[in-house]
mmCIF file of C-alpha atoms in Angstrom:
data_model
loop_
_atom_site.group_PDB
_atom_site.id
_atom_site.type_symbol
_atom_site.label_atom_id
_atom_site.label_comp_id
_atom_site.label_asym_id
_atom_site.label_seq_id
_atom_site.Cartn_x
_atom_site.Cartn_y
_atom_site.Cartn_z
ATOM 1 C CA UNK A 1 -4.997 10.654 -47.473
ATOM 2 C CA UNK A 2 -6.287 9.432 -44.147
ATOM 3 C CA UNK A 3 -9.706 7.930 -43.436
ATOM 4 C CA UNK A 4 -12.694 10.038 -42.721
ATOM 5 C CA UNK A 5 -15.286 8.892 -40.178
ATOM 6 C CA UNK A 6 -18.343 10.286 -38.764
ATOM 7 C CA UNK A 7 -18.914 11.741 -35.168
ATOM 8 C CA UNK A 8 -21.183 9.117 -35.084
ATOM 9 C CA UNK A 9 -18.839 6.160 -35.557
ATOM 10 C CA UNK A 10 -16.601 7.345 -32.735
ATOM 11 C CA UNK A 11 -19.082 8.481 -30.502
ATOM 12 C CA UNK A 12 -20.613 4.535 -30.721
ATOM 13 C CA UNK A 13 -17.014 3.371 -29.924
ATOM 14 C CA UNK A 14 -16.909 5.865 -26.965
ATOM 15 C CA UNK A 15 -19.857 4.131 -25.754
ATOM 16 C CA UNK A 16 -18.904 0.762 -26.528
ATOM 17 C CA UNK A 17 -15.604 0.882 -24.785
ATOM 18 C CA UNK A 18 -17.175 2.095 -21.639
ATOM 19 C CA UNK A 19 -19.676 -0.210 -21.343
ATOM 20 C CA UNK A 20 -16.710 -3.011 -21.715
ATOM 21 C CA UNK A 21 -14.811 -0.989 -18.630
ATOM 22 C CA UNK A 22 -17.572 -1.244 -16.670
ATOM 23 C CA UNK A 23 -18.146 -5.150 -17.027
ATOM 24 C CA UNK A 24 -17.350 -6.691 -13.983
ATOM 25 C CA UNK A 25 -14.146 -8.852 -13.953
ATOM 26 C CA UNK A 26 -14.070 -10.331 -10.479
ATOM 27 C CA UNK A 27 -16.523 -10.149 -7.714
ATOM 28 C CA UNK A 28 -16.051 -7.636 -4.897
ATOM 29 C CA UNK A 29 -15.860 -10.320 -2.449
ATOM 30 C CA UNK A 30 -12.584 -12.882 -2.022
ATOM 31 C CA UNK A 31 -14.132 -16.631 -1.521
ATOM 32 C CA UNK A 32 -11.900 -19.096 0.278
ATOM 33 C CA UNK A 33 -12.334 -21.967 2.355
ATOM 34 C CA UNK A 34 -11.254 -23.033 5.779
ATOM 35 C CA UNK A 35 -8.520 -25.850 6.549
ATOM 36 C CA UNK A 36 -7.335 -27.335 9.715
ATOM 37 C CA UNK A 37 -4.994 -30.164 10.064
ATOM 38 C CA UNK A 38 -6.278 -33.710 10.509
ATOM 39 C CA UNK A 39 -3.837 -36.609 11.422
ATOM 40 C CA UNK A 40 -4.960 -38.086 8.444
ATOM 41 C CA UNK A 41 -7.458 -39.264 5.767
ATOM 42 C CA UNK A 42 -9.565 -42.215 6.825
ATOM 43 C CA UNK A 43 -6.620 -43.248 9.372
ATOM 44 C CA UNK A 44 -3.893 -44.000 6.383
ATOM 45 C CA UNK A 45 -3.641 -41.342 3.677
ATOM 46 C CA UNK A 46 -1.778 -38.361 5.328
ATOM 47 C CA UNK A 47 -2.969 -35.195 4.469
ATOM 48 C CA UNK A 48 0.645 -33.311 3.617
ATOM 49 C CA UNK A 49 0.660 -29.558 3.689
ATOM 50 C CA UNK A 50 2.061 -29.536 0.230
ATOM 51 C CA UNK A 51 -0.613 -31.638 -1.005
ATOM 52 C CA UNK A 52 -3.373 -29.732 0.274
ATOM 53 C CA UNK A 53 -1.364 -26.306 -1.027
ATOM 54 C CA UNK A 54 -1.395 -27.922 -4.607
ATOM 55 C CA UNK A 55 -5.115 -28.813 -3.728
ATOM 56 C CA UNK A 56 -5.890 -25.525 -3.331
ATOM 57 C CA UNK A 57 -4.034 -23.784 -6.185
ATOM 58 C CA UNK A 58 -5.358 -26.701 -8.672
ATOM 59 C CA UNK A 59 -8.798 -25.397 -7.588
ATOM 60 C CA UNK A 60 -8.437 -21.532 -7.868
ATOM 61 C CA UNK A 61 -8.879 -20.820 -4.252
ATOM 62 C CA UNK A 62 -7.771 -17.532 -4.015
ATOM 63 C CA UNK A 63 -7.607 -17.737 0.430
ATOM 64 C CA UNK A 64 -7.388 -20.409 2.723
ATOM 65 C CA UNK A 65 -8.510 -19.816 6.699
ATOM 66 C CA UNK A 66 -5.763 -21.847 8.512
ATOM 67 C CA UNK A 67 -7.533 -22.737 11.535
ATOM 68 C CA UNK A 68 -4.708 -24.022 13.641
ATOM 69 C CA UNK A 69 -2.227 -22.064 11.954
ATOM 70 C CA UNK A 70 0.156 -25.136 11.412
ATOM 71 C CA UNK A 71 4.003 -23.478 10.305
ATOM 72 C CA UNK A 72 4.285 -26.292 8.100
ATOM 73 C CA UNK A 73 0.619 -25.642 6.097
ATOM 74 C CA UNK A 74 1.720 -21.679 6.105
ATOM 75 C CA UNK A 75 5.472 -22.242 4.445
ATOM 76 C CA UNK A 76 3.739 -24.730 1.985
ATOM 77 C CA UNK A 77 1.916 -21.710 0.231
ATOM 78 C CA UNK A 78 5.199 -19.794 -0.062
ATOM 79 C CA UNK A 79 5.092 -18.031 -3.634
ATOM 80 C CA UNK A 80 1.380 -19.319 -4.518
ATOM 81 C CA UNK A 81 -0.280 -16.042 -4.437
ATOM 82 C CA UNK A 82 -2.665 -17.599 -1.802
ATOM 83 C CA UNK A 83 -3.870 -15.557 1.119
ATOM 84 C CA UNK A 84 -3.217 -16.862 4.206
ATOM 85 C CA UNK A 85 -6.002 -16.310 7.481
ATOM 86 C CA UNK A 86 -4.155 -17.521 10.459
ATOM 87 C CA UNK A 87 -5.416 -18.098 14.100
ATOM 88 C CA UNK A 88 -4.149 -18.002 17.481
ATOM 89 C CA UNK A 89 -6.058 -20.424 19.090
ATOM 90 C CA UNK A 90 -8.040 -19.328 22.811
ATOM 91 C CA UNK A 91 -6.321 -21.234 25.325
ATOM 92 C CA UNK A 92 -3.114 -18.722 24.173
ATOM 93 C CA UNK A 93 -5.349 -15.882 24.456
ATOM 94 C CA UNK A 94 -4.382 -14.880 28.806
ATOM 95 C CA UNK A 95 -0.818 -15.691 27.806
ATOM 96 C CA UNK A 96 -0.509 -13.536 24.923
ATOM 97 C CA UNK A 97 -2.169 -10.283 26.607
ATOM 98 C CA UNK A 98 -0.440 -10.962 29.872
ATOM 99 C CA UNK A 99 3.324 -11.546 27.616
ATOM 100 C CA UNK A 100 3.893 -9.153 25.507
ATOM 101 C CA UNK A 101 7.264 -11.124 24.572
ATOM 102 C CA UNK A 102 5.218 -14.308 24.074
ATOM 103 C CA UNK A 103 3.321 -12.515 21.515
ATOM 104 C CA UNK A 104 6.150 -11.110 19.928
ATOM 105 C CA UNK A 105 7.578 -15.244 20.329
ATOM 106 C CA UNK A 106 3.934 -16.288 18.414
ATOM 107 C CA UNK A 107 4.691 -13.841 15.242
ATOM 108 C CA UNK A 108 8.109 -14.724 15.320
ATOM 109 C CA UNK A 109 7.519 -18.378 14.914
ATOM 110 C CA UNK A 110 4.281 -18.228 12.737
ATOM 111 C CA UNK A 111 4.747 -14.963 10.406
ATOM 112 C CA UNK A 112 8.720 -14.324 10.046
ATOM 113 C CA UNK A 113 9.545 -17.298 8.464
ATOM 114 C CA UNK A 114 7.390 -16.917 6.173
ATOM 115 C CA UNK A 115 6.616 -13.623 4.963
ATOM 116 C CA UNK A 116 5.863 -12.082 2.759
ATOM 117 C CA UNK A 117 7.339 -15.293 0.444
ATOM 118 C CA UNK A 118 3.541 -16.513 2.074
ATOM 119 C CA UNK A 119 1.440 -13.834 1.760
ATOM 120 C CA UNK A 120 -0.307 -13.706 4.977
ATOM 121 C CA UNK A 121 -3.236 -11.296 5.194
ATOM 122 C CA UNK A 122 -5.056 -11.260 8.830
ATOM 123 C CA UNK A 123 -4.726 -12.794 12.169
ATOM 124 C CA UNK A 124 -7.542 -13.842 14.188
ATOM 125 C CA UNK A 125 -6.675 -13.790 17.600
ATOM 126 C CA UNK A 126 -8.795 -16.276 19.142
ATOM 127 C CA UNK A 127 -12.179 -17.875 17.397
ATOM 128 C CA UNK A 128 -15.746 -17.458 18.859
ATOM 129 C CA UNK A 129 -14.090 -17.038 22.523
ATOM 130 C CA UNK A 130 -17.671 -15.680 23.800
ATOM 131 C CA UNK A 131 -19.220 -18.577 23.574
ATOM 132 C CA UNK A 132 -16.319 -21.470 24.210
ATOM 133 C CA UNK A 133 -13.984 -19.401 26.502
ATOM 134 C CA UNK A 134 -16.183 -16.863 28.167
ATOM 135 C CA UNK A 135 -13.212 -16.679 30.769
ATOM 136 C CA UNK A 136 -10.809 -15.727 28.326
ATOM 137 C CA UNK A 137 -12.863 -12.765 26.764
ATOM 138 C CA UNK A 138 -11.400 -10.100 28.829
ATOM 139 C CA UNK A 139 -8.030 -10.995 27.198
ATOM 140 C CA UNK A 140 -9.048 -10.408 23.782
ATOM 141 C CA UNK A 141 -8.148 -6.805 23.655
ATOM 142 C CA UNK A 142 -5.222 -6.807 25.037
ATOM 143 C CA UNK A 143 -3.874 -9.915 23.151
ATOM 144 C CA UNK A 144 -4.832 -7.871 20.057
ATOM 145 C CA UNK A 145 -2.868 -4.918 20.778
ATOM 146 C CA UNK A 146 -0.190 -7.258 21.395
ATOM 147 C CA UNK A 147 -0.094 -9.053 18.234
ATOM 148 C CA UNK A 148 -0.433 -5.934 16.477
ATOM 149 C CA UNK A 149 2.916 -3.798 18.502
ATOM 150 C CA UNK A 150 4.421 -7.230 17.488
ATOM 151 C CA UNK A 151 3.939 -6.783 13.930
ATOM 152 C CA UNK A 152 4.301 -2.772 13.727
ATOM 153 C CA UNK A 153 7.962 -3.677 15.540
ATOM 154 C CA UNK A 154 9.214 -5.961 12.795
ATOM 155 C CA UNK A 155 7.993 -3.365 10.408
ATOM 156 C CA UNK A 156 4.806 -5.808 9.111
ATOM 157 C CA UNK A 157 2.065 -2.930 8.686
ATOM 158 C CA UNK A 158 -0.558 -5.173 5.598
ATOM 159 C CA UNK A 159 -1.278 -7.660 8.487
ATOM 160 C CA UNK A 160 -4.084 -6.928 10.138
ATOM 161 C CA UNK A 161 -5.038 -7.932 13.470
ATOM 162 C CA UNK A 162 -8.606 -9.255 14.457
ATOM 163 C CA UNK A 163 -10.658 -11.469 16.458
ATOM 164 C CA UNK A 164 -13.899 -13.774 15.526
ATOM 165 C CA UNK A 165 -17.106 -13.831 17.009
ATOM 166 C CA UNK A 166 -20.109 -16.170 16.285
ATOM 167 C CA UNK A 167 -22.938 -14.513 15.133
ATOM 168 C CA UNK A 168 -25.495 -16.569 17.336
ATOM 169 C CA UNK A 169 -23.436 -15.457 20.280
ATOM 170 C CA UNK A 170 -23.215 -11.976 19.651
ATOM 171 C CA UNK A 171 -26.526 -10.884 17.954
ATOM 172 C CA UNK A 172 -29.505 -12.204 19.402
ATOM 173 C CA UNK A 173 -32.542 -10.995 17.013
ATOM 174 C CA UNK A 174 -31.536 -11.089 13.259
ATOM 175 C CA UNK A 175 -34.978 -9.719 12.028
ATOM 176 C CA UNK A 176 -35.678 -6.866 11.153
ATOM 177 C CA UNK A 177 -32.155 -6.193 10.421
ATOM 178 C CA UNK A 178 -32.412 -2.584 11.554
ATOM 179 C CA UNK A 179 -33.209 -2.845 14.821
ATOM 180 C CA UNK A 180 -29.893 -5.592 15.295
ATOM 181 C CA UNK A 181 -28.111 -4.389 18.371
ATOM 182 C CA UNK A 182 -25.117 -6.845 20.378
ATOM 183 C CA UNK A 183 -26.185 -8.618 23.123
ATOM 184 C CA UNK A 184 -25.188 -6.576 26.396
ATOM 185 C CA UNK A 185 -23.138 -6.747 28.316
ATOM 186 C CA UNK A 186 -20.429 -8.008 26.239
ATOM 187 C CA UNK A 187 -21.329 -5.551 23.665
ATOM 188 C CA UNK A 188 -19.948 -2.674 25.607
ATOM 189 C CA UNK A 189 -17.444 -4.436 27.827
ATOM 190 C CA UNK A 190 -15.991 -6.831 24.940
ATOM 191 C CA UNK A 191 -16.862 -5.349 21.961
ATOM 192 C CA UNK A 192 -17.226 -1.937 21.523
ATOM 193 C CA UNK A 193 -13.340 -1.482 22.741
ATOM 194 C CA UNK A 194 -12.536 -4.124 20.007
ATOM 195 C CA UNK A 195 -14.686 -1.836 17.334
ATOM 196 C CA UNK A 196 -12.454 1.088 18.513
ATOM 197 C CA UNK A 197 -9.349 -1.390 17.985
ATOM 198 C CA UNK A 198 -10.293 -2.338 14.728
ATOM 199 C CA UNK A 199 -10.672 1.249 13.261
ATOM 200 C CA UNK A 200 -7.575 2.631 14.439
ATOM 201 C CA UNK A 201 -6.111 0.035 12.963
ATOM 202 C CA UNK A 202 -7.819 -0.446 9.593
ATOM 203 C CA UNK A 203 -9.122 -4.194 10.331
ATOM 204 C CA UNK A 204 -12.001 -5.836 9.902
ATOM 205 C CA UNK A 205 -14.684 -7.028 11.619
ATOM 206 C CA UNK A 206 -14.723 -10.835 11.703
ATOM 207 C CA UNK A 207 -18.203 -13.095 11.777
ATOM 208 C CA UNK A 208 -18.692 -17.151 11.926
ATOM 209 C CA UNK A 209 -22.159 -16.410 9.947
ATOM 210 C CA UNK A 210 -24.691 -20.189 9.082
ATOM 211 C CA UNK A 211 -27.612 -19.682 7.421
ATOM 212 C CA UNK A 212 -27.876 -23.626 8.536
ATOM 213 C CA UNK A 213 -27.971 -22.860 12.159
ATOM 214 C CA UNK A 214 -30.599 -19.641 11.916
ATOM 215 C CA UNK A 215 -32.915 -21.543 9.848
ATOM 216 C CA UNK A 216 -32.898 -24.558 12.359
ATOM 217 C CA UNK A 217 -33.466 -22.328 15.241
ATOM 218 C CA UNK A 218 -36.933 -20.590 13.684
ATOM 219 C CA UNK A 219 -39.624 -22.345 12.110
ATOM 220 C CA UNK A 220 -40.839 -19.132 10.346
ATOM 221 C CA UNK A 221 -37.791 -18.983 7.804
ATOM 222 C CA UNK A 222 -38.371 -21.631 5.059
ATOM 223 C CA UNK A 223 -35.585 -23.632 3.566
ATOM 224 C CA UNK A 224 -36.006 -21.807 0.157
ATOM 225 C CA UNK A 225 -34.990 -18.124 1.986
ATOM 226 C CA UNK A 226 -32.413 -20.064 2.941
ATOM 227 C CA UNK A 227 -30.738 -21.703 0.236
ATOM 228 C CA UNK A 228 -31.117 -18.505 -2.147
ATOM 229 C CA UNK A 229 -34.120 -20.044 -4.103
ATOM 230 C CA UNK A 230 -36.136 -17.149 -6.117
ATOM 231 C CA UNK A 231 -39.873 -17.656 -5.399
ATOM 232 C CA UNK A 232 -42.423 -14.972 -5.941
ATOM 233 C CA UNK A 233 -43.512 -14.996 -2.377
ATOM 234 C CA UNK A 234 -39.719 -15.816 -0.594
ATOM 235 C CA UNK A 235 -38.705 -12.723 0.898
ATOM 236 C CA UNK A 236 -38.971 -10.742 4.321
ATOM 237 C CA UNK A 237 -39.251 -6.694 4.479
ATOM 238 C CA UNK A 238 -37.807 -4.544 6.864
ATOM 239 C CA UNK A 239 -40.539 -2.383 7.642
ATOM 240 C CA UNK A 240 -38.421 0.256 9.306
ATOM 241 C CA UNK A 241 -35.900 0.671 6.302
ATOM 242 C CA UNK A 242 -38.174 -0.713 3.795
ATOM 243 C CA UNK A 243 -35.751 -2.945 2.261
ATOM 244 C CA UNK A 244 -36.658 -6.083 1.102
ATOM 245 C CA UNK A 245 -34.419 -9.134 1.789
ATOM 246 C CA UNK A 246 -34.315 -12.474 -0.816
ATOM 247 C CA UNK A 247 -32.400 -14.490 1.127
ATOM 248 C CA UNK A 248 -30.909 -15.179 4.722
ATOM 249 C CA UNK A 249 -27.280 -14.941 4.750
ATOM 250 C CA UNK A 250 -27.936 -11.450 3.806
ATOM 251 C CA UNK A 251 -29.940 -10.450 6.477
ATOM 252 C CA UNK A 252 -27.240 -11.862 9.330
ATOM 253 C CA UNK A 253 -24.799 -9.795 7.279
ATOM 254 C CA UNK A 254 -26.672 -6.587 7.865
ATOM 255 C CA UNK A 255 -27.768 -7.357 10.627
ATOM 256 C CA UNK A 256 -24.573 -7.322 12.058
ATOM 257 C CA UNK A 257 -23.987 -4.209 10.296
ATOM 258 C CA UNK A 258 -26.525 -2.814 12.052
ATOM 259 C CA UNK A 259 -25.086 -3.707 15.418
ATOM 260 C CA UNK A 260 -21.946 -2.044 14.177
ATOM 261 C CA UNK A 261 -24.131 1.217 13.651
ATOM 262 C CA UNK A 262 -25.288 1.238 16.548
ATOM 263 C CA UNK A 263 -21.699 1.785 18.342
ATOM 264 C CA UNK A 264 -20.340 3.981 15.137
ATOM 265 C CA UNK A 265 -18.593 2.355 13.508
ATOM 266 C CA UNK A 266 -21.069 1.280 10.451
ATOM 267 C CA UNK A 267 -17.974 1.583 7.565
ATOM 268 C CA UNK A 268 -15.741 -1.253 9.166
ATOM 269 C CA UNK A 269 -15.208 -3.810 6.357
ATOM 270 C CA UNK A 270 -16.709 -7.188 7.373
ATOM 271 C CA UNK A 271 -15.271 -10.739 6.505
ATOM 272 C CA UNK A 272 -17.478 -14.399 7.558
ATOM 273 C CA UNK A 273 -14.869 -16.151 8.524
ATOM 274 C CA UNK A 274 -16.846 -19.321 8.598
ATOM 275 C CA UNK A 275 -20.381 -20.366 6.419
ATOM 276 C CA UNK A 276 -21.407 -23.082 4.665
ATOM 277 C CA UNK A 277 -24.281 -25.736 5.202
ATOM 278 C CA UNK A 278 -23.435 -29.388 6.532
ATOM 279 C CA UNK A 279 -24.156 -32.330 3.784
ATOM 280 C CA UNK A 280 -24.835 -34.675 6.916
ATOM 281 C CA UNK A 281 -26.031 -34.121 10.304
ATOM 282 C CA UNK A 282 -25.440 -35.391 13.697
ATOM 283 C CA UNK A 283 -28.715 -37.440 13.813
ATOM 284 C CA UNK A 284 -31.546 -38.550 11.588
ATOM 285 C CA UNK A 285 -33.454 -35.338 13.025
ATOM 286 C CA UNK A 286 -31.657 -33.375 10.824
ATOM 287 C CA UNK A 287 -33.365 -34.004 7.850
ATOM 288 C CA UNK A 288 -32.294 -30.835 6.113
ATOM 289 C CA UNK A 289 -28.424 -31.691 6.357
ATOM 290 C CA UNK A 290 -27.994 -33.298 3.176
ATOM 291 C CA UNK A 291 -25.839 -32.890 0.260
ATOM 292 C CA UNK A 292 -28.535 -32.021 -2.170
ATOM 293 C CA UNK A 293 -28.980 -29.204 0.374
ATOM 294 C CA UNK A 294 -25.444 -28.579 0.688
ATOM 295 C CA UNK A 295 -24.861 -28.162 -3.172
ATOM 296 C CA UNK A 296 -28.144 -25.724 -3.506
ATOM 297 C CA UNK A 297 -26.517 -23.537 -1.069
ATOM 298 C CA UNK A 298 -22.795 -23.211 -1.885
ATOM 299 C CA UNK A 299 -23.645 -23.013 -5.499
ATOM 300 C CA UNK A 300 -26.287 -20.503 -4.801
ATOM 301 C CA UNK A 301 -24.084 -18.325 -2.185
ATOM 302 C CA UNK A 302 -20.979 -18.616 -4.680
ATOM 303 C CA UNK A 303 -23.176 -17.050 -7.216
ATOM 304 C CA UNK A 304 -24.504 -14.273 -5.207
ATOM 305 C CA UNK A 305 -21.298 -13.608 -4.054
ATOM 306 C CA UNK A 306 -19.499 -13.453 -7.469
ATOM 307 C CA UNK A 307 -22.844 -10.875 -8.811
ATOM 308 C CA UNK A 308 -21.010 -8.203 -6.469
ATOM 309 C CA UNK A 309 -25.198 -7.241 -5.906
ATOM 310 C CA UNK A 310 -23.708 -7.170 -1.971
ATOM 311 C CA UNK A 311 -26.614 -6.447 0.671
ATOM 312 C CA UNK A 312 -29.238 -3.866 0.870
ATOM 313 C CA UNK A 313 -27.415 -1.940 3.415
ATOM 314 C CA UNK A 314 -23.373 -2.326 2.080
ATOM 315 C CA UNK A 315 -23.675 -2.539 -1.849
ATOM 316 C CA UNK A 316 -20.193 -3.194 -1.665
ATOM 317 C CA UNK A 317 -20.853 -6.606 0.319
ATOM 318 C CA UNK A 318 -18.223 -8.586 2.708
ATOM 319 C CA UNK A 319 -14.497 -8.309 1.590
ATOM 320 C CA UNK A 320 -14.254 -12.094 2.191
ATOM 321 C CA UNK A 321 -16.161 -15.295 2.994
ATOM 322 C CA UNK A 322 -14.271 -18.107 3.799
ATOM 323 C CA UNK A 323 -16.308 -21.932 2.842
ATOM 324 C CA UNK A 324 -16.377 -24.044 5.939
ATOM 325 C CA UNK A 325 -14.591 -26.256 5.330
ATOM 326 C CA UNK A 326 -12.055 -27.795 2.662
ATOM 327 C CA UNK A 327 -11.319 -31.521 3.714
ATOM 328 C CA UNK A 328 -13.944 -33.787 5.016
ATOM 329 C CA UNK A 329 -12.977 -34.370 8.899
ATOM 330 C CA UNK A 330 -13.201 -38.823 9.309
ATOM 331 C CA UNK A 331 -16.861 -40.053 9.291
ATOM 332 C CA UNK A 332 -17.633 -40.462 13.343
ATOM 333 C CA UNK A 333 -21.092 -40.638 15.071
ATOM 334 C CA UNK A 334 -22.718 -37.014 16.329
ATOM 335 C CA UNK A 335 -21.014 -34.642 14.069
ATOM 336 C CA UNK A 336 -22.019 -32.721 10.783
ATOM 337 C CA UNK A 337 -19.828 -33.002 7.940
ATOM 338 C CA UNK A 338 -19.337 -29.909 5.929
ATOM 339 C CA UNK A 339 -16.118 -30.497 3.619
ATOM 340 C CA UNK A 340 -15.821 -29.662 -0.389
ATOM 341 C CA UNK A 341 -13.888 -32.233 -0.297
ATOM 342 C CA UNK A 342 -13.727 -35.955 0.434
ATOM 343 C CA UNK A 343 -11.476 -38.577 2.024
ATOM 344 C CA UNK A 344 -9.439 -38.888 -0.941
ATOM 345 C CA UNK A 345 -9.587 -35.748 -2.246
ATOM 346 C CA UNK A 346 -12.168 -35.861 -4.660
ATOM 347 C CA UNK A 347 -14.809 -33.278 -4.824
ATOM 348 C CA UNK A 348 -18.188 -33.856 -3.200
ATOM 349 C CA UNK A 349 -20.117 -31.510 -5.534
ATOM 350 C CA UNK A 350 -21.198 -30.892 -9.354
ATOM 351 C CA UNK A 351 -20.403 -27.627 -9.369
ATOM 352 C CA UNK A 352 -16.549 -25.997 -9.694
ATOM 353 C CA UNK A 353 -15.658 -24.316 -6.541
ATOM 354 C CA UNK A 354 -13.596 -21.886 -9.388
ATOM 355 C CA UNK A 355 -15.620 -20.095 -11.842
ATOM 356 C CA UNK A 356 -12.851 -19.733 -14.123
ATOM 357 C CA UNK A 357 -12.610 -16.238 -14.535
ATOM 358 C CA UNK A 358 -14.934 -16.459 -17.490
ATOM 359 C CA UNK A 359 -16.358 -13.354 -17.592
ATOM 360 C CA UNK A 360 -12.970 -11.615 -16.896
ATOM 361 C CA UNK A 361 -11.955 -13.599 -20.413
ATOM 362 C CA UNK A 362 -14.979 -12.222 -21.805
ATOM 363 C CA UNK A 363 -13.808 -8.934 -21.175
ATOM 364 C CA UNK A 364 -10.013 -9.223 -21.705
ATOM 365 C CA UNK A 365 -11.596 -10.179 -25.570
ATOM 366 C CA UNK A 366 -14.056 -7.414 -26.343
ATOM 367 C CA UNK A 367 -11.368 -5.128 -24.970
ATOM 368 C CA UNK A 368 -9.511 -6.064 -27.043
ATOM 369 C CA UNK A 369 -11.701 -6.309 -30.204
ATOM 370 C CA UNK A 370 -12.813 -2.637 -29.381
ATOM 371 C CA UNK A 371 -9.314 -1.928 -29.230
ATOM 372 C CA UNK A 372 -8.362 -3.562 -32.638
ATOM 373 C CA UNK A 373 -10.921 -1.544 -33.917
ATOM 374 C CA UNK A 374 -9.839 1.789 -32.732
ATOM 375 C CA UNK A 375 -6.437 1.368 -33.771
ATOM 376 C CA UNK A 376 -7.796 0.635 -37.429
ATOM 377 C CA UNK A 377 -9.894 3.171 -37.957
ATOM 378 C CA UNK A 378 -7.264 6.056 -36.420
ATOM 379 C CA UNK A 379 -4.666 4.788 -38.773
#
């Protein structure tokens, strides 16, 4: 005769088995780091792209941001499951809008190749071109559509087309999040079209976001709304939503949320192409660039990233958030270094960059164990 159980005893497995489906396995948000290609390490070591592909799979990096989009750095990640962020840099901006078979040239020498054995996930056509190519911003658009007829011709339709803007040179007023708006004109006359671009197109909206550099430029944010610390008193409310923010990085993200809104198109998925804080500054007046600083922050922003908590106003988050920046660039007077990494390849930090998957293992187990016990009380 077969076992009898109580209601009871099934009803508590019920339960129990979807409490363990709804334990999170993997944060909402992808985290992976820039990379752009140095001569070398300290003037001797060269930096190989299969090296720094073995670099990144050794460390669990699940996307890399390929800032010069080198051919040689994108065929070394053939078959490693690692997604790929590549850029077209500005000055090929004019060409590409003004070519269309020069754009169709770029994709054939920097995607083809390579896909999908590389699995390449966005292009970025053009970085921050507001601010360092103001010239070239009437190109963007065009260059865009460009890319993308490029793509849709070879039959490529899960690479998506984008370009990146700096948040301090798009959004002037951060606080209160809700009342965020882009700065004019270029809102209208650069960006809205782009908006319009994105959405037909199912892209996302890409943002070099730093804490580090909003922080610096207002002495009424203190360091510990920066760097994620919990304090009692360390938090800023928007009085026109009423939400309450606990830390700074998300406040820029809504905020540019909230400049999205304002144009309608409030649902496009967001990725920060570029964060991080700077272990060393460009002078002794930077007395807040330092690696104890550094480490508070990524380890802080990793966490909050991996809770999947998101932001007040998108509880889903930002898709992605790519660590600026992998390799530390050779130590030379008047700029910041920012790397994970140093010279030689060795990490900077305490902390693992991976967190191992461990609560995904945690999971995969009491699945499991639930399972197990299921299948031996129903037979």
């Amino acid at each position: 005769m077969g076992k009898i159980y109580s209601l009871s005893s099934y009803l508590l497995l019920l339960i129990t088995l979807t409490v363990v489906a709804f334990l999170p396995t993997t944060s909402a948000t992808t985290i992976g780091v820039t990379y752009s290609t140095p001569a070398s390490i300290s003037g001797t070591v060269l930096l190989s792209p299969d090296r720094i592909a073995a670099k990144v799979v050794s460390m669990k990096i699940p996307a890399v941001r390929l800032l010069d989009s080198n051919p040689a750095m994108i065929r070394a990640f053939a078959y490693t499951n690692v997604s790929l962020f590549l850029s077209v840099p500005n000055p090929l901006v004019p060409l590409l809008a003004s070519n269309r078979s020069l754009a169709m040239r770029w994709v054939y020498r920097h995607v083809l190749p390579f896909h999908p054995r590389t699995k390449i996930s966005i292009i970025s056509v053009g970085n921050d071109v507001i601010s360092y190519s103001p010239d070239v911003s009437p190109f963007l658009l065009r260059a865009m559509q460009n890319v993308h007829l490029s793509l849709v011709d070879l039959r490529i339709y899960k690479i998506s087309v984008s370009t990146t803007f700096s948040f301090f040179n798009i959004v002037p007023t951060a606080f209160p999040p809700s009342s965020a708006q882009f700065q004019q004109p270029n809102g209208e006359v650069i960006i809205r079209p782009i908006l319009q671009f994105l959405e037909r197109t199912n892209s996302s909206f890409l943002i070099n976001l730093y804490p580090y550099n909003m922080y610096r430029s207002s002495f009424s944010i203190p360091i510990g709304f920066a760097l994620f610390e919990e304090f009692p008193f360390n938090f800023r409310d928007d009085l026109t939503t009423g939400v309450r923010y606990r830390n700074l990085f998300d406040m820029m993200v809504d905020a540019v949320i909230s400049s999205m809104a304002v144009m309608g198109h409030e649902n496009l998925p967001v990725i920060v192409a570029e964060t991080g804080w700077p272990s060393s500054g460009i002078d002794a007046g930077e007395v807040d660039a330092t690696l104890l600083y550094s480490e508070m922050f990524l380890k802080a922003l990793l966490t909050h990233l991996r809770s999947g908590c998101g932001t007040p106003l998108r509880k889903e988050g930002v898709s992605e958030v790519y660590i600026f920046e992998l390799v530390e660039k050779d130590a030379k007077q008047g700029i910041r270094n920012w790397g994970l990494l140093h010279h030689n390849m060795t990490s900077k930090y305490s902390f693992e960059f991976s967190d191992g998957g461990k609560v995904g293992i945690f999971k995969e187990f009491l699945t499991g164990f639930i399972v197990g016990m299921v299948l031996h009380y129903l037979c």
